[in-house]
Coordinates of C-alpha atoms (C1' of nucleotides) in Angstrom, one line a residue:
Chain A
X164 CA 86.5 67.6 85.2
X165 CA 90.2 68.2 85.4
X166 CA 91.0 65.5 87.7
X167 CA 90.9 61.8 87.5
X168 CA 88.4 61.6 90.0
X169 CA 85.1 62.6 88.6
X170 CA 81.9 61.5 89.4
X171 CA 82.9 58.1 87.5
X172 CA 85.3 57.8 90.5
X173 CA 83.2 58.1 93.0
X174 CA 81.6 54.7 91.6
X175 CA 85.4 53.2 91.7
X176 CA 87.5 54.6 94.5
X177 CA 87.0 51.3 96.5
X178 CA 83.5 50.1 96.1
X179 CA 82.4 48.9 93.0
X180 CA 78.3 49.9 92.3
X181 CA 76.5 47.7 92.9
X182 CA 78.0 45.7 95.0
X183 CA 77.7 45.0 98.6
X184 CA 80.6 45.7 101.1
X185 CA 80.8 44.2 104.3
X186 CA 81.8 46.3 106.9
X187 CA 84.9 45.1 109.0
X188 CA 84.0 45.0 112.5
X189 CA 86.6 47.0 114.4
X190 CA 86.7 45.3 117.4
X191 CA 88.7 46.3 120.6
X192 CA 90.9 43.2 121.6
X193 CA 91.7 44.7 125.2
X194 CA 91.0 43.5 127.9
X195 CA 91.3 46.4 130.0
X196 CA 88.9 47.4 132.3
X197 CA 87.6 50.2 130.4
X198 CA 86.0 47.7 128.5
X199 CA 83.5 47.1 131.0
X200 CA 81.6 49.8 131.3
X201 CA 80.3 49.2 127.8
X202 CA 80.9 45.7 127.4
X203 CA 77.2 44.9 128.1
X204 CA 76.4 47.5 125.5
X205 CA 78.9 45.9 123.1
X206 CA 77.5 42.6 123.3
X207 CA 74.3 43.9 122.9
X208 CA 74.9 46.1 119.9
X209 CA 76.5 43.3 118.0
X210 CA 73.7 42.4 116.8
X211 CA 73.2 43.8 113.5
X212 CA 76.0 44.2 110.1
X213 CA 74.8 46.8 108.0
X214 CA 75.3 46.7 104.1
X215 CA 75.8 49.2 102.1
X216 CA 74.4 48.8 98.6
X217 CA 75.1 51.5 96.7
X218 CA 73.6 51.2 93.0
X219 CA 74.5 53.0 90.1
X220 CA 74.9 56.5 90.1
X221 CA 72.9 58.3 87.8
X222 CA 72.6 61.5 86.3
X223 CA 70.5 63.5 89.0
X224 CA 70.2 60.7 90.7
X225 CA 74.2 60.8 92.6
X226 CA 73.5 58.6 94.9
X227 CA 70.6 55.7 95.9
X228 CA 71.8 53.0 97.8
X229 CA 70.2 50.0 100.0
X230 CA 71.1 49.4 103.4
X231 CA 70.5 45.8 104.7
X232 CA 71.2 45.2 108.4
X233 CA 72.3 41.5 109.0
X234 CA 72.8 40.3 112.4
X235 CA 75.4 38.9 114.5
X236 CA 77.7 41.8 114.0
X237 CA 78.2 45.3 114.8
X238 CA 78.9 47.2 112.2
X239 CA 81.9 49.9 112.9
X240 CA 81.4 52.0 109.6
X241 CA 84.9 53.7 109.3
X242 CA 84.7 56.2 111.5
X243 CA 81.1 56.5 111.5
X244 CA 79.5 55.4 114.9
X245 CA 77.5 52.2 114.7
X246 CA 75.2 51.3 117.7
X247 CA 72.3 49.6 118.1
X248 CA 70.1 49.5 114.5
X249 CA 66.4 49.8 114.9
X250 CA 65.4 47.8 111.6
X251 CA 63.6 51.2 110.5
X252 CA 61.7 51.0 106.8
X253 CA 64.4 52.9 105.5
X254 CA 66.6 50.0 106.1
X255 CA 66.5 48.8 102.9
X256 CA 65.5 52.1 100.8
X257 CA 66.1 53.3 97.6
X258 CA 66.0 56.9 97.4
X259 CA 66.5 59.1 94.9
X260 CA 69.1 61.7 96.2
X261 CA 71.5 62.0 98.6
X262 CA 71.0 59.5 100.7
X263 CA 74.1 59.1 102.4
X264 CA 75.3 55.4 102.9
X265 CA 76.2 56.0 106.5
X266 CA 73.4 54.5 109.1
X267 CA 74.1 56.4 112.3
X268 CA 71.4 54.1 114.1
X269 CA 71.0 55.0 117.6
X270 CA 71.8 58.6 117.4
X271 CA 75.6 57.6 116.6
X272 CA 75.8 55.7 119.7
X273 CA 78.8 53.8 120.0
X274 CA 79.2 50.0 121.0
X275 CA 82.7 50.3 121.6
X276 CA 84.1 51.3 125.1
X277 CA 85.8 55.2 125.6
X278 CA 88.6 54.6 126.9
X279 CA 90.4 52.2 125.3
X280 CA 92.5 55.0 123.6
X281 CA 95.3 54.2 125.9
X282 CA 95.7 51.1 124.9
X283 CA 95.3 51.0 122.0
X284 CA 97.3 52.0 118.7
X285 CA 100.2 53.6 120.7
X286 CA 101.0 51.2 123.2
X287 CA 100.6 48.5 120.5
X288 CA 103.3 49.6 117.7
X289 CA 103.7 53.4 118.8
X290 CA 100.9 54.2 116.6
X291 CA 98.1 56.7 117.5
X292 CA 95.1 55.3 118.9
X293 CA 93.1 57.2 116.3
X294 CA 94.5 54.0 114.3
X295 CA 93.8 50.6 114.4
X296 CA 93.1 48.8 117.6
X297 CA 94.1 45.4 118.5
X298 CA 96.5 45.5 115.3
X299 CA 94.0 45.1 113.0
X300 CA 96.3 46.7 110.8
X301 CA 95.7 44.5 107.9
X302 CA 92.7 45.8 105.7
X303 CA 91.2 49.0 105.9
X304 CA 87.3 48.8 106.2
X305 CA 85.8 50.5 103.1
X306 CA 86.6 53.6 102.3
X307 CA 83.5 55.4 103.4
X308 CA 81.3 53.2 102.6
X309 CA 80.7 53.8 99.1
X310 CA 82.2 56.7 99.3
X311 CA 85.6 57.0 97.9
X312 CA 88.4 59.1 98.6
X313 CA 88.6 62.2 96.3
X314 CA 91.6 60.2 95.3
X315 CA 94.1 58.0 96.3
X316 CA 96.3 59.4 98.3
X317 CA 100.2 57.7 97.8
X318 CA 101.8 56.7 100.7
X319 CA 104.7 58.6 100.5
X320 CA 102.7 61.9 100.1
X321 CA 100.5 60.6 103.0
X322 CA 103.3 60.1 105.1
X323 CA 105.0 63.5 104.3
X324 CA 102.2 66.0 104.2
X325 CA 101.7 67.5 107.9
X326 CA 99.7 70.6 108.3
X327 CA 100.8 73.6 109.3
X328 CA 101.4 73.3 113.0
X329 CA 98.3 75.2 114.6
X330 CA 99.7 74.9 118.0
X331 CA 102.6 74.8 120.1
X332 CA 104.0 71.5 121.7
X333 CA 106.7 71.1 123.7
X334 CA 110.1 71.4 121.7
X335 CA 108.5 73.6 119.5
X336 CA 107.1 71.0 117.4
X337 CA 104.1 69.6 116.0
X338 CA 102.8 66.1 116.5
X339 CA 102.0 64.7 113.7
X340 CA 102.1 61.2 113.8
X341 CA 102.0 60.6 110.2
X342 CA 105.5 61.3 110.3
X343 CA 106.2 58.2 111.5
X344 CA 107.0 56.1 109.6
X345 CA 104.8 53.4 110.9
X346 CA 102.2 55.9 110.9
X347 CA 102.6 57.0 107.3
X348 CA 102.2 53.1 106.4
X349 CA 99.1 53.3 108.8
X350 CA 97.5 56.5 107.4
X351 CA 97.7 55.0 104.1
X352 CA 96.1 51.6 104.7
X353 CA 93.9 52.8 107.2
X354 CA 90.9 54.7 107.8
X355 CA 90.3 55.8 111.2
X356 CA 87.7 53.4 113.1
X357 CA 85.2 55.3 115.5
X358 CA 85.8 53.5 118.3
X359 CA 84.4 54.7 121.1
X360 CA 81.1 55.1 122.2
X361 CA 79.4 58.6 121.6
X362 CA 76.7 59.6 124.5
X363 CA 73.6 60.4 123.3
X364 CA 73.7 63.7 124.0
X365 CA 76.6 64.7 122.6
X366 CA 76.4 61.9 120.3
X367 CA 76.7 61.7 116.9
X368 CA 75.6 64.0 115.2
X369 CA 73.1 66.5 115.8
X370 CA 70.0 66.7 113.8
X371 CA 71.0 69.9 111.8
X372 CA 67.8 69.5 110.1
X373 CA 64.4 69.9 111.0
X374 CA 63.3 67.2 113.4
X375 CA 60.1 67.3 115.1
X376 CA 59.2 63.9 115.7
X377 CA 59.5 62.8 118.8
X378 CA 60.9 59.3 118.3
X379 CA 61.4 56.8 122.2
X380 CA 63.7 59.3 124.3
X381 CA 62.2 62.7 124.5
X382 CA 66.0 64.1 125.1
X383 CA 67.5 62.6 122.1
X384 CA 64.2 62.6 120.2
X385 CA 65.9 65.9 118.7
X386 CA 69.4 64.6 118.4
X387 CA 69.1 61.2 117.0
X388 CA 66.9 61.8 113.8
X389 CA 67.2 64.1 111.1
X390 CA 65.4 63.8 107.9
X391 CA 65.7 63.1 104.4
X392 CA 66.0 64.8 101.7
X393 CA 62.6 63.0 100.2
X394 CA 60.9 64.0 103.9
X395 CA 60.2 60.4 103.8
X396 CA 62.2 59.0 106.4
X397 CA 65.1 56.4 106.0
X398 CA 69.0 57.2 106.0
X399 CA 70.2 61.0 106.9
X400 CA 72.9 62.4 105.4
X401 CA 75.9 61.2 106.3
X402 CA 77.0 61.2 109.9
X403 CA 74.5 62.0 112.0
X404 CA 71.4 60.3 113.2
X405 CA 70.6 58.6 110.3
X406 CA 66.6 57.8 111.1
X407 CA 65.1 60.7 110.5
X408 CA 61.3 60.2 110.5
X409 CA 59.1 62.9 108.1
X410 CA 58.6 66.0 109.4
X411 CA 54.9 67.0 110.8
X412 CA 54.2 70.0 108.9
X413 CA 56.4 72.3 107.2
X414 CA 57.5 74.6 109.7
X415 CA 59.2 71.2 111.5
X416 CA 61.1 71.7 108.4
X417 CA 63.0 74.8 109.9
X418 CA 63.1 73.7 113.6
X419 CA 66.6 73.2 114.5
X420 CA 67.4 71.4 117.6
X421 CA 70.7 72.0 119.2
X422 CA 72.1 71.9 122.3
X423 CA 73.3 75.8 122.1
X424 CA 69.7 76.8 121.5
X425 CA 68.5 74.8 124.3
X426 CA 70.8 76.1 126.6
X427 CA 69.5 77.7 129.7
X428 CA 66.0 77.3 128.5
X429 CA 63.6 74.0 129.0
X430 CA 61.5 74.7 126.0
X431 CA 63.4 73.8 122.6
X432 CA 64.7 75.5 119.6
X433 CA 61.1 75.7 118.0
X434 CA 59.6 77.3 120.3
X435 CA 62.2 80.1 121.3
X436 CA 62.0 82.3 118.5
X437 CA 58.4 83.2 120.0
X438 CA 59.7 83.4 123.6
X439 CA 62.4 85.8 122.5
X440 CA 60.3 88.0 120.4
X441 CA 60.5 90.5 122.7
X442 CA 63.8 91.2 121.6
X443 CA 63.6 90.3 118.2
X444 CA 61.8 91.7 115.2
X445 CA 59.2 90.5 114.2
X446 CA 60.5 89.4 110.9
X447 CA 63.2 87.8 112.3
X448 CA 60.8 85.2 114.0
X449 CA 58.8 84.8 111.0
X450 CA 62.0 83.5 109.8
X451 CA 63.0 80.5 111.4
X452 CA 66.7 80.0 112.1
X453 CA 68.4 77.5 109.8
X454 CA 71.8 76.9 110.4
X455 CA 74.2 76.3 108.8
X456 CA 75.5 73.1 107.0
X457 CA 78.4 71.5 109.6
X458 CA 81.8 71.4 107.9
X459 CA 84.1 68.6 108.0
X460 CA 85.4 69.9 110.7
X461 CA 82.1 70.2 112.9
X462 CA 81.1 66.6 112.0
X463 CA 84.8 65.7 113.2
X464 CA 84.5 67.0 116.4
X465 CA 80.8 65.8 117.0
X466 CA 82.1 62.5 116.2
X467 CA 84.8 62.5 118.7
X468 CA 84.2 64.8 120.5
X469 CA 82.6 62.3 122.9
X470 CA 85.7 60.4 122.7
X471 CA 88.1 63.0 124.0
X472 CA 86.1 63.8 126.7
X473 CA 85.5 60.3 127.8
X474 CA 90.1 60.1 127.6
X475 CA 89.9 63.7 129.6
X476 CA 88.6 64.8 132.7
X477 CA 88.3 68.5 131.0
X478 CA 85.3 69.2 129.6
X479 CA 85.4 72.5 128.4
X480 CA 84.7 72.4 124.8
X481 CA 87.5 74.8 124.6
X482 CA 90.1 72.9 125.8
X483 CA 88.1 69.7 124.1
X484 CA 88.3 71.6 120.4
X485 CA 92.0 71.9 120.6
X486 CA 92.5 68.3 121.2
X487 CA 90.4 67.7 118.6
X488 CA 92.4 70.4 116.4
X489 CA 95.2 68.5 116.8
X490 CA 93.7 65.4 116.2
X491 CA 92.0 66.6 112.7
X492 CA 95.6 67.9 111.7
X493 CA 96.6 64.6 112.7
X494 CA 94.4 62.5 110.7
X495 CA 95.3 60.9 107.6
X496 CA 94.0 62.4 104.5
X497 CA 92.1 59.8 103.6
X498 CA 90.4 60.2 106.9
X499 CA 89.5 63.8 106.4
X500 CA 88.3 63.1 102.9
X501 CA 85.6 61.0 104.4
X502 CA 84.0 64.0 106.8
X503 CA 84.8 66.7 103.7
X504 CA 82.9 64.3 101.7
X505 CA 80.3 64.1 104.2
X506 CA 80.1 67.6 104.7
X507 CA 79.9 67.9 101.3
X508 CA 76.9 65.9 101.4
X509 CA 75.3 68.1 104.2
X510 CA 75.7 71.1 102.2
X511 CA 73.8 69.7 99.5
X512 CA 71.3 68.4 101.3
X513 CA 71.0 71.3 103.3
X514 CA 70.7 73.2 99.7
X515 CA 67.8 70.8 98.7
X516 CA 65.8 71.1 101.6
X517 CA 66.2 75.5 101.6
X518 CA 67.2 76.5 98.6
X519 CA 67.0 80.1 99.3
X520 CA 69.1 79.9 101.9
X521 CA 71.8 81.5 102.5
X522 CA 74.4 82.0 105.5
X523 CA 74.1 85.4 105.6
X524 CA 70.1 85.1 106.6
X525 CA 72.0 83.7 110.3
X526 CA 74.6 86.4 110.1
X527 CA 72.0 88.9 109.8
X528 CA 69.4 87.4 112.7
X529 CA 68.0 88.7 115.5
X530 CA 71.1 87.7 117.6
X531 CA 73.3 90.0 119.2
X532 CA 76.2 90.2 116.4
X533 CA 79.1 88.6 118.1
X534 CA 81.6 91.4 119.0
X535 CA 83.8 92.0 115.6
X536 CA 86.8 90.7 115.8
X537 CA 89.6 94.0 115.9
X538 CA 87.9 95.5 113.0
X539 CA 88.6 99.0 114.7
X540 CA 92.2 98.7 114.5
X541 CA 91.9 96.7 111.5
X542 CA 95.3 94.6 110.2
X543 CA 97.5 97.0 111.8
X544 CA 96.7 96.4 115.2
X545 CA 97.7 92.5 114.7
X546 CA 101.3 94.2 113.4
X547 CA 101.0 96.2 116.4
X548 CA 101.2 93.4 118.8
X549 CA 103.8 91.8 117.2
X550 CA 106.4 94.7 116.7
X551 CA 105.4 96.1 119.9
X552 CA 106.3 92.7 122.1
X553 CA 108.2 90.5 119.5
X554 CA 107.6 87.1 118.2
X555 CA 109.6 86.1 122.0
X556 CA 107.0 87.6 124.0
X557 CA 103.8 86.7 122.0
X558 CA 102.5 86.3 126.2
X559 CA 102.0 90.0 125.9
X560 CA 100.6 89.9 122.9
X561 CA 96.3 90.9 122.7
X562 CA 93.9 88.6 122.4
X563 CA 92.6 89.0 119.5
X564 CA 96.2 89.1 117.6
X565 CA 97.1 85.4 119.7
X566 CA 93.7 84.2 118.6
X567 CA 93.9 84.9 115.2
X568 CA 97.6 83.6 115.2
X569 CA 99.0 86.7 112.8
X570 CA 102.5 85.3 114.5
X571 CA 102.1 82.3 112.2
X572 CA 102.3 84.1 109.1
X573 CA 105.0 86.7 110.2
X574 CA 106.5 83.1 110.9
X575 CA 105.6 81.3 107.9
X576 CA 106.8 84.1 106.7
X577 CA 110.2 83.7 107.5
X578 CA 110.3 80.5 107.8
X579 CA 109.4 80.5 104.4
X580 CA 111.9 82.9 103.5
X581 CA 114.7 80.6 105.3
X582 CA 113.2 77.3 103.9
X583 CA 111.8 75.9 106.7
X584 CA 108.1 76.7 108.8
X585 CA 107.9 77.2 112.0
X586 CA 106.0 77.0 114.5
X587 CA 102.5 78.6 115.2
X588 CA 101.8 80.9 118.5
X589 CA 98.9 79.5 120.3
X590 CA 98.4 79.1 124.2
X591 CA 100.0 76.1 124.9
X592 CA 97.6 73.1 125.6
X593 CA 98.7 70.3 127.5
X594 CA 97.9 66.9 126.6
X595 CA 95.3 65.6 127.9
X596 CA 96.0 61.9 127.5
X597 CA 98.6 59.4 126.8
X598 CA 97.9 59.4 123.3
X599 CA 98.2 63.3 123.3
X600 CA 101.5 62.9 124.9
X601 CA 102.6 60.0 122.3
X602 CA 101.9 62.6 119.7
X603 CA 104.3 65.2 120.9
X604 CA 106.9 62.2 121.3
X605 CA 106.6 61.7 118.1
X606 CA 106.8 65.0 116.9
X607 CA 109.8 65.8 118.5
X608 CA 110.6 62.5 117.0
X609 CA 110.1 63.5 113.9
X610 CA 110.2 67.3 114.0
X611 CA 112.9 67.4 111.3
X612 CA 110.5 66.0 108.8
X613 CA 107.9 68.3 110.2
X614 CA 109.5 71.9 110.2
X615 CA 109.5 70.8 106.2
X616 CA 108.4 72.9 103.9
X617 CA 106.6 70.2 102.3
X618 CA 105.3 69.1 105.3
X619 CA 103.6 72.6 106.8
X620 CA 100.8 72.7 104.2
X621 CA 97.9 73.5 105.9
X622 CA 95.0 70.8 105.8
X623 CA 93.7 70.3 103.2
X624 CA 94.1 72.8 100.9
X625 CA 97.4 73.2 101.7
X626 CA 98.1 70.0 100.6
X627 CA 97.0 70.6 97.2
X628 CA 100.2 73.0 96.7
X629 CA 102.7 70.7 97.5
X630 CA 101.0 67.2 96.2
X631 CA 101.9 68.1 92.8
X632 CA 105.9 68.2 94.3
X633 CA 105.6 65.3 96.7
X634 CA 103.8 63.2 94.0
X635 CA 105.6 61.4 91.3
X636 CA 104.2 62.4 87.9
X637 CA 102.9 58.6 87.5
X638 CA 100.6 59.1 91.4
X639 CA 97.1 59.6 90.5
X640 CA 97.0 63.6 90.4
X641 CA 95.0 65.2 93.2
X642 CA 91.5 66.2 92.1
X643 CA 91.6 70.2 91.9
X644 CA 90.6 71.9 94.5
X645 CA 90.1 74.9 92.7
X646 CA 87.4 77.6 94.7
X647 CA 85.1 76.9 91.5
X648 CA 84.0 73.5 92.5
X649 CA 83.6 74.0 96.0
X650 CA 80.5 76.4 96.1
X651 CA 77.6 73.6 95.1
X652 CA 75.6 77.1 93.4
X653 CA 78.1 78.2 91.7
X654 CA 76.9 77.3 87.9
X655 CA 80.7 76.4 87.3
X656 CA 80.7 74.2 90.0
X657 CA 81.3 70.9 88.8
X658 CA 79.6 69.4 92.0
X659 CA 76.7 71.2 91.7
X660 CA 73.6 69.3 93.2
X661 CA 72.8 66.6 91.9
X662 CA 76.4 65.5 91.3
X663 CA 78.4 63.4 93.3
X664 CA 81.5 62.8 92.7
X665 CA 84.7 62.0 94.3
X666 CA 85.9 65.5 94.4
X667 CA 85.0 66.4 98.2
X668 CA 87.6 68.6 99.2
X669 CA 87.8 72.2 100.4
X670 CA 89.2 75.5 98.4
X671 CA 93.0 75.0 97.6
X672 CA 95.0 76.5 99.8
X673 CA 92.5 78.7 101.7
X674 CA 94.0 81.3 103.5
X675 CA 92.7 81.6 107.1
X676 CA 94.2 83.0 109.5
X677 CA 97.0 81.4 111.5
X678 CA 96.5 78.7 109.0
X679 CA 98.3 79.8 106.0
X680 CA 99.4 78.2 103.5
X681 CA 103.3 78.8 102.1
X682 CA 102.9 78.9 98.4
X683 CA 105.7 76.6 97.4
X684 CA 107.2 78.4 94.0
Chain B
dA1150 C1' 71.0 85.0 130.9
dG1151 C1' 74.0 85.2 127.5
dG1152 C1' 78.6 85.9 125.7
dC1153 C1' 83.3 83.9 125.6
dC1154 C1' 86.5 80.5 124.6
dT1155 C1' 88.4 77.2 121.0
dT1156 C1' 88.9 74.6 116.8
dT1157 C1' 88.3 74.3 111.1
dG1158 C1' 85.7 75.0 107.1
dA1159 C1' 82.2 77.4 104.3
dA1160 C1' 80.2 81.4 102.7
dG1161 C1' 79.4 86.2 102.2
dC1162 C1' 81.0 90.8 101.9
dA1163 C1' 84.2 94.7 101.3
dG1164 C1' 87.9 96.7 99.0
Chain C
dC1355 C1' 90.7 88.2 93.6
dT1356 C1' 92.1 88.6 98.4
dG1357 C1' 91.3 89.1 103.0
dC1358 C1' 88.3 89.5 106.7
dT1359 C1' 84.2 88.2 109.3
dT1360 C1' 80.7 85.3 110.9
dC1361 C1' 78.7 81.0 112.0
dA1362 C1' 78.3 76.2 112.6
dA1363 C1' 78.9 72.5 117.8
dA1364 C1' 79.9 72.1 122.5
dG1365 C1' 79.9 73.1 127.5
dG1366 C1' 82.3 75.1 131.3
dC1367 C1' 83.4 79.7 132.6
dC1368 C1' 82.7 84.4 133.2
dT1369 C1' 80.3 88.9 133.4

DNA sequence: AGGCCTTTGAAGCAG
DNA sequence: CTGCTTCAAAGGCCT
């Protein structure tokens, strides 16, 4: 391993093995009236502290761990929703694999009340209220609970890095708060607390995995338990509902719940495939649909999602995903390292539990292919658009050529060319709440530090380019992202299953569209 | 009823 | 190797 952080890091970024970290109860200290509305829950979900033991990692063993829940406290795990714990028997567990130290009891359920975004964070210091409420500024709850970092992020790269703006904002910049800064002080003390209450529907996390048991609530029967990798019940991976009781039979293994396959249709996931055989082959419903593994991103926004439409009135996931766009660019690194661990974690697990599985078995289903995306016109038609209307009339620009964002590379392009970035062509989106608004303020603020080179890296892989520059030779070095380690199959791949280490984050500098990345040379 | 929108990241495929 | 495409979640909107 290349970088300082190998799987011997993951034992030392922040908790030591073996011993037992308490989790720091983020507590809103409002008193607003938002509080209300979940108050009763609040009080009624302090009621258990969850431990995470994690003991030693071992060779094919990456990760066992014990999970007490004490009492008298609710546990806020980072960003990971606590709620109400149901002692389960997996409580206290030892398992031998990927158990991921991150109790979602009560299907991610959140004690903590929705709203309290507005008053907290910003109107406190200026800050986002993705920080610390109530100024509990002083001491950053564990890292992710056992779970560290990929590596330590140094505050002054934390507090320089910004992403490549994805969207526009009033005065043509990008809010990133950790350009303040207080927030660059904030992003690197702090890890993000979940505060806010997640619905059970869209709580949490979904069961990606096979659920069939139907646990208390027959509606969140399928959202609030996944399973384990030992099919034995206890802690789920990471994030979501972390119950997850065995499976009946085997083909519970390949029943995915989700709200997108229960849409428009009463009967669930597991029994559609037969109700739409009519229009799909045969072998296509012999195969049941396993999706894929979320990506950080995905668990992100199922995480907050909640959140932001709880601060909104809007509630089209649209609308909801830019927010939360904006809001993944604007967490601190350290922040994001804890969901691309996590996903990293669901990808293994979901490699255990189907190891001939492969993405392009959903790609290749029964489902009408989604419409391809400009394929016809191919690359040219994206340079059409652009020398046809201009970079000052991207309004008239196509769909497909405003979707995919070409602008931003024609304007990476030249901004790179002249030294600076600029800005990404997206529809505007308005704020949606005060703390939206707070992070164009700052911004505009802060849109000299911004329009950077340094700081339009695109996250995270963009960051891995200019680290190296914004990082004194004597800051740990950032582990490699290099496209070897990412895919878990790959033989090269230093994270292959059965490894954990600290090294969580994505392909270095991955190109995407609209998100690109200017090589700094 | 089902696709679209919208986001980021992962993975697969084509050239 | 690079770039493109699709899918994962979500829910209102649109056809």
């Amino acid at each position: 391993m290349p970088h300082a952080h190998s799987s011997s890091a993951a034992s030392s970024g922040g908790d030591d093995l073996g011993s037992t970290d308490e989790v720091k109860v983020f507590k809103d200290e409002g008193d607003g009236e938002d509080e209300k509305r979940s108050s009763e829950n609040l009080l009624e979900e302090k009621s258990s502290l969850i431990d995470w033991t994690e003991s030693e990692e071992k060779s094919g063993e990456p990760y066992s761990g014990k999970l007490s829940v004490k009492s008298d406290l609710s546990p806020v795990f980072g960003f990971f929703s606590p709620g109400k714990f149901e002692p389960h028997p997996a409580a206290s567990f030892n398992m031998g694999y990927l158990m991921a130290p991150y109790p979602y009891p009560n299907g991610g359920a959140h004690p903590l009340p929705v709203s309290m975004t507005g008053k907290m964070g910003l109107s406190a210091g200026g800050g986002l209220s993705l920080f610390c409420p109530g100024g509990e500024l002083g001491q950053p709850p564990p890292a992710h609970m056992g779970i560290p970092p990929p590596y330590q992020l140094d505050s002054k790269l934390a507090a320089g890095l910004a992403r490549t703006p994805m969207y526009p904002f009033p005065g043509g910049t990008y809010p990133y708060p950790m350009l303040s800064p207080e927030m660059s002080q904030v992003a690197a003390s702090w890890h993000t607390p979940s505060m806010y209450p997640i619905s059970s529907a869209a709580s949490g996390f979904r069961s990606p995995y096979p659920t069939s048991l139907p646990i208390t609530s027959s509606s969140l029967s399928s959202e609030l338990y996944r399973f384990s990798p030992t099919l034995g019940g206890g802690l789920g991976l990471g994030l979501g509902p972390a119950l997850v009781p065995p499976p009946h039979s085997k083909a519970d293994l390949f029943t995915h719940h989700s709200r997108s396959q229960e849409k428009g249709s009463s009967s669930s996931s597991a029994e559609k495939p037969a109700d739409s055989s009519a229009s799909n082959n045969k072998e296509q419903n012999k195969k049941p649909h396993i999706k894929k593994p979320l990506n950080a991103f995905m668990l992100y926004m199922k995480e907050m999602r909640a959140k932001v439409v709880a601060e909104c009135t809007l509630k089209e996931s649209a609308a909801i995903n830019q927010i939360l766009g904006r809001r993944w660019h604007a967490l601190g690194r350290e922040e994001q390292a804890k969901y691309y661990e996590l996903a990293r974690r669901e990808r293994q697990l979901h490699m255990q539990l189907y190891p001939d599985w492969s993405s392009r078995a959903n790609t290749q289903r029964g489902k009408k292919r989604k419409r391809k995306q400009e394929t016809t016109d191919g690359g040219n038609n994206l340079k059409k658009c652009r020398a046809r209307y201009g970079l000052d009339q991207q309004n008239q620009w196509c769909k497909p050529c405003r979707r995919k964002k070409k602008c931003v590379r024609y304007m990476e392009a030249l901004a790179a060319a002249a030294g600076t970035v600029s800005l990404p062509m997206v529809t505007p989106q308005s704020p949606c709440s005060e703390e939206d608004v707070k992070l164009e303020e700052l911004s505009d603020a802060s849109s000299d530090e911004a329009d950077t080179p340094l700081n339009s890296a695109s996250s995270p892989g963009g960051l891995s380019a200019l680290s190296s520059l914004a990082s004194p030779a004597s800051d740990p070095p950032p582990p490699p992202r290099n496209p070897v380690g990412t895919n878990p199959r790959d033989a090269n791949n230093p994270l292959s299953v059965g490894q954990l280490t600290s090294q969580s984050w994505p392909r270095a500098a991955q190109a995407r569209p609209g998100h690109e990345v200017i090589s700094v040379s």
